[in-house]
Short mmCIF file of C-alpha atoms in Angstrom, two decimals:
data_model
loop_
_atom_site.label_atom_id
_atom_site.label_comp_id
_atom_site.label_asym_id
_atom_site.label_seq_id
_atom_site.Cartn_x
_atom_site.Cartn_y
_atom_site.Cartn_z
CA MET T 103 -1.45 0.82 -28.08
CA ALA T 104 -0.95 5.18 -27.51
CA LEU T 105 -3.95 6.30 -25.63
CA LEU T 106 -4.92 8.41 -28.50
CA GLU T 107 -3.94 8.17 -32.26
CA VAL T 108 -4.96 10.37 -35.26
CA HIS T 109 -4.42 9.00 -38.57
CA ASP T 110 -4.14 10.84 -42.15
CA LEU T 111 -7.14 13.22 -40.75
CA HIS T 112 -8.43 15.64 -43.72
CA THR T 113 -10.71 18.70 -43.06
CA PHE T 114 -12.68 21.26 -44.81
CA TYR T 115 -14.80 24.36 -44.12
CA GLY T 116 -16.62 24.42 -47.08
CA LYS T 117 -13.92 24.33 -50.23
CA ILE T 118 -11.07 25.26 -47.64
CA HIS T 119 -8.73 22.11 -46.82
CA ALA T 120 -8.59 22.80 -43.37
CA LEU T 121 -6.08 20.17 -42.37
CA LYS T 122 -4.40 18.00 -45.11
CA GLY T 123 -3.78 14.30 -43.68
CA ILE T 124 -2.59 14.94 -40.03
CA SER T 125 -0.96 11.95 -38.18
CA LEU T 126 -0.18 12.07 -34.35
CA ILE T 127 -0.14 9.79 -31.15
CA VAL T 128 -0.77 10.67 -27.36
CA GLU T 129 0.63 8.39 -25.18
CA GLU T 130 -0.99 7.64 -21.56
CA GLY T 131 0.48 10.01 -19.03
CA GLU T 132 2.15 12.70 -21.43
CA ILE T 133 1.02 15.91 -21.99
CA VAL T 134 1.69 16.76 -26.27
CA THR T 135 1.82 19.78 -27.45
CA LEU T 136 0.62 21.09 -31.07
CA ILE T 137 1.96 24.46 -32.05
CA GLY T 138 2.03 27.07 -35.25
CA GLY T 139 1.40 30.29 -36.24
CA ASN T 140 -2.70 31.16 -36.52
CA GLY T 141 -4.77 29.60 -38.68
CA ALA T 142 -2.08 26.16 -39.01
CA GLY T 143 -4.65 23.94 -37.49
CA LYS T 144 -4.51 23.20 -34.52
CA SER T 145 -7.88 24.45 -33.16
CA THR T 146 -9.44 22.55 -35.69
CA THR T 147 -7.39 19.32 -35.16
CA LEU T 148 -8.92 19.45 -31.37
CA ASN T 149 -12.38 20.23 -32.50
CA THR T 150 -12.31 17.54 -35.23
CA ILE T 151 -10.98 14.97 -32.75
CA CYS T 152 -14.08 16.05 -30.29
CA GLY T 153 -16.31 15.78 -33.41
CA ILE T 154 -17.70 19.20 -33.19
CA VAL T 155 -16.18 19.48 -36.65
CA GLU T 156 -16.59 15.86 -39.16
CA ALA T 157 -13.69 14.56 -40.63
CA ALA T 158 -14.23 13.89 -44.31
CA GLN T 159 -11.08 11.57 -44.59
CA GLY T 160 -9.21 9.46 -41.81
CA HIS T 161 -9.70 8.29 -38.37
CA VAL T 162 -9.43 9.42 -34.74
CA VAL T 163 -8.41 6.31 -32.46
CA LEU T 164 -9.65 6.39 -28.68
CA ASP T 165 -7.59 3.02 -26.63
CA GLY T 166 -8.11 1.21 -29.69
CA ARG T 167 -11.85 2.31 -30.72
CA ASP T 168 -12.60 4.16 -33.59
CA ILE T 169 -14.62 7.18 -32.69
CA THR T 170 -14.57 9.26 -36.01
CA HIS T 171 -18.28 9.91 -36.54
CA GLU T 172 -19.39 9.38 -33.32
CA PRO T 173 -21.46 12.28 -31.85
CA PRO T 174 -19.71 14.94 -29.78
CA HIS T 175 -21.48 13.80 -26.53
CA ARG T 176 -20.35 10.23 -26.64
CA ILE T 177 -16.70 11.45 -27.63
CA ILE T 178 -17.06 13.67 -24.29
CA GLU T 179 -18.59 10.37 -22.52
CA SER T 180 -15.54 8.07 -24.16
CA GLY T 181 -13.31 10.03 -22.10
CA ILE T 182 -12.81 13.01 -24.26
CA GLY T 183 -12.60 16.39 -22.16
CA GLN T 184 -12.39 19.60 -23.59
CA SER T 185 -11.50 23.36 -22.53
CA PRO T 186 -12.20 25.09 -25.38
CA GLU T 187 -10.43 28.22 -27.06
CA GLY T 188 -12.26 31.54 -25.91
CA ARG T 189 -13.27 29.25 -22.51
CA LYS T 190 -16.95 29.60 -23.86
CA ILE T 191 -18.18 29.04 -19.85
CA PHE T 192 -22.16 29.41 -19.46
CA LYS T 193 -21.68 33.38 -18.21
CA ARG T 194 -25.45 33.87 -16.60
CA LEU T 195 -24.85 29.93 -13.97
CA SER T 196 -22.36 30.12 -11.21
CA VAL T 197 -19.06 28.44 -10.49
CA VAL T 198 -20.71 25.72 -9.44
CA GLU T 199 -23.32 24.91 -12.16
CA ASN T 200 -20.81 25.22 -14.66
CA LEU T 201 -18.56 22.70 -12.99
CA GLU T 202 -21.61 20.69 -12.61
CA MET T 203 -22.43 20.78 -16.19
CA GLY T 204 -19.09 19.21 -17.15
CA ALA T 205 -20.17 16.44 -15.08
CA TYR T 206 -23.94 16.26 -16.85
CA SER T 207 -23.60 12.81 -18.47
CA ARG T 208 -22.57 10.88 -14.98
CA THR T 209 -24.82 9.47 -12.69
CA ASP T 210 -22.55 8.65 -9.60
CA GLN T 211 -23.54 11.91 -7.34
CA ASP T 212 -20.14 10.66 -5.09
CA GLY T 213 -17.93 10.86 -7.74
CA ILE T 214 -18.94 13.76 -8.62
CA LYS T 215 -18.78 15.37 -5.41
CA GLN T 216 -15.23 14.16 -5.03
CA ASP T 217 -14.30 15.43 -8.34
CA LEU T 218 -16.08 18.87 -7.53
CA GLU T 219 -13.45 18.71 -4.27
CA PHE T 220 -10.73 17.62 -6.76
CA VAL T 221 -11.35 20.77 -8.58
CA PHE T 222 -11.38 23.11 -5.95
CA ASP T 223 -8.51 22.25 -4.00
CA THR T 224 -6.54 22.85 -7.64
CA PHE T 225 -8.55 26.05 -8.32
CA PRO T 226 -8.85 27.65 -5.11
CA ARG T 227 -10.50 30.75 -6.00
CA LEU T 228 -13.17 28.91 -7.74
CA ARG T 229 -13.95 27.87 -4.33
CA GLU T 230 -14.39 31.13 -3.05
CA ARG T 231 -15.95 32.05 -6.03
CA GLN T 232 -18.58 29.11 -6.29
CA ARG T 233 -22.12 30.76 -6.48
CA GLN T 234 -20.85 34.20 -8.51
CA LEU T 235 -21.80 34.43 -11.89
CA GLY T 236 -18.93 32.77 -14.21
CA GLY T 237 -19.55 36.09 -16.49
CA THR T 238 -17.78 38.14 -13.07
CA LEU T 239 -14.86 36.23 -13.55
CA SER T 240 -11.84 37.66 -14.47
CA GLY T 241 -10.03 36.13 -17.68
CA GLY T 242 -7.91 34.27 -15.56
CA GLU T 243 -10.70 32.95 -13.25
CA GLN T 244 -12.56 31.99 -16.51
CA GLN T 245 -9.92 29.74 -18.16
CA MET T 246 -9.53 27.92 -14.53
CA LEU T 247 -13.28 27.25 -14.77
CA ALA T 248 -13.38 25.57 -18.56
CA MET T 249 -10.41 23.58 -17.42
CA GLY T 250 -12.77 22.64 -14.24
CA ARG T 251 -15.79 22.45 -16.23
CA ALA T 252 -13.65 19.85 -18.99
CA MET T 253 -12.20 18.19 -15.44
CA MET T 254 -15.74 16.76 -14.53
CA GLY T 255 -16.10 14.76 -16.75
CA ARG T 256 -13.30 13.02 -15.89
CA PRO T 257 -11.26 12.65 -18.89
CA ARG T 258 -8.59 10.46 -19.99
CA ILE T 259 -7.24 13.15 -21.83
CA LEU T 260 -7.76 16.23 -21.50
CA LEU T 261 -7.63 18.82 -24.70
CA LEU T 262 -6.82 22.22 -23.69
CA ASP T 263 -6.82 24.71 -26.51
CA GLU T 264 -4.69 28.11 -25.90
CA PRO T 265 -5.24 27.85 -22.38
CA SER T 266 -3.08 31.45 -21.59
CA MET T 267 -5.18 33.58 -24.41
CA GLY T 268 -5.39 36.85 -22.89
CA LEU T 269 -3.72 36.38 -19.68
CA ALA T 270 -1.35 38.29 -17.97
CA PRO T 271 2.42 36.48 -17.52
CA LEU T 272 1.82 35.53 -13.97
CA LEU T 273 -1.57 34.60 -14.48
CA VAL T 274 0.14 32.23 -17.43
CA ARG T 275 2.08 31.02 -15.29
CA ASP T 276 -0.49 29.47 -13.18
CA ILE T 277 -2.07 28.60 -15.26
CA PHE T 278 1.08 26.37 -16.76
CA GLN T 279 1.72 24.70 -13.31
CA ILE T 280 -1.49 23.94 -13.21
CA ILE T 281 -1.68 22.03 -16.18
CA GLN T 282 1.88 20.17 -14.90
CA TYR T 283 -0.07 19.60 -11.67
CA LEU T 284 -3.24 17.81 -13.41
CA ASN T 285 -0.61 15.75 -15.77
CA GLU T 286 1.14 14.65 -12.39
CA GLN T 287 -2.16 13.29 -11.13
CA GLY T 288 -2.98 10.92 -13.55
CA THR T 289 -4.66 13.34 -16.53
CA THR T 290 -3.02 12.73 -20.20
CA ILE T 291 -3.25 16.03 -22.26
CA LEU T 292 -3.18 17.10 -25.33
CA LEU T 293 -2.32 20.94 -25.94
CA VAL T 294 -3.00 23.69 -28.41
CA GLU T 295 -0.93 26.65 -27.48
CA GLN T 296 0.08 29.92 -29.30
CA ASN T 297 2.67 30.70 -26.00
CA ALA T 298 5.40 27.70 -27.67
CA LEU T 299 7.92 28.59 -24.94
CA MET T 300 6.13 27.65 -22.23
CA ALA T 301 3.92 24.98 -23.79
CA LEU T 302 7.72 23.43 -24.88
CA GLU T 303 8.78 23.79 -21.12
CA VAL T 304 5.87 21.52 -20.07
CA ALA T 305 5.44 19.03 -22.61
CA HIS T 306 6.71 15.56 -23.42
CA ARG T 307 6.64 15.59 -27.25
CA GLY T 308 5.50 18.46 -29.74
CA TYR T 309 3.75 18.19 -33.43
CA VAL T 310 4.33 21.65 -35.35
CA LEU T 311 1.35 22.38 -37.71
CA GLN T 312 2.12 24.57 -41.11
CA THR T 313 -1.48 25.75 -42.86
CA GLY T 314 -3.37 21.90 -42.28
CA LYS T 315 0.06 19.54 -42.53
CA ILE T 316 2.22 18.71 -39.31
CA THR T 317 6.04 19.96 -40.55
CA LEU T 318 7.79 18.84 -37.39
CA ALA T 319 7.72 16.05 -34.26
CA ASP T 320 9.93 15.34 -32.08
CA ASP T 321 10.57 15.17 -27.99
CA ALA T 322 10.22 18.77 -26.29
CA ALA T 323 13.84 19.39 -25.74
CA ALA T 324 14.73 18.37 -29.50
CA LEU T 325 12.40 20.68 -30.65
CA GLN T 326 13.18 24.01 -27.78
CA GLN T 327 16.72 23.04 -29.73
CA ASN T 328 15.17 23.19 -33.34
CA GLU T 329 16.76 25.99 -35.15
CA THR T 330 13.11 26.55 -37.66
CA VAL T 331 11.18 26.45 -33.97
CA ARG T 332 12.98 28.90 -32.71
CA LYS T 333 13.20 31.21 -35.11
CA ALA T 334 9.52 30.96 -36.21
CA TYR T 335 7.75 30.27 -32.37
CA LEU T 336 10.46 31.44 -30.00
CA GLY T 337 10.82 34.51 -30.95
CA GLU T 338 14.90 34.46 -32.12
CA SER T 339 16.49 35.95 -34.93
#
């Protein structure tokens, strides 16, 4: 049984049929990536899994339990964490307060302290800036903060939505090294990423979305060699 299973997921924005029967699986310990153009349905898939957008049809199953119609806070408590597109940190809260917000549903104070240290070890710049307001951080630091905040919920699976968006190339490389490190430390990851080349370099498997449908699914290495993927998403002519 996969850690996360999505079956025939349909989602609407008003009359717009955004997801048209999405099905995917994420096994424990994997990095799985969703790639596709703007408007393909990548972020909508993550938001539907998290309960932010309501599924009109289909099922989301976490470790054998159907969570499709549970409210977002229950889904987080079940073991799904999300670092959203655009980061959405609390700009008027300090770095440490943002991180503590990620653990709002937890009561194990010793565990929270351990996880806070893990986040600071993973993102040393956040330790240096822990009393600084979130809104004064650079774009890369805000991305680290969004990922760290999601990790404070101790998720079994981490959903990352466009973690490299708006970052300089050197910072993009840093973020992807951190994604690999988190996975090596035992975190399962579902990654949405516009930078398909980097995503396929770190992922085990991938799905290609076009206009709300999955058109390709394969090992990441095979997708890197797929002619359609290379032309559409890897910049080859």
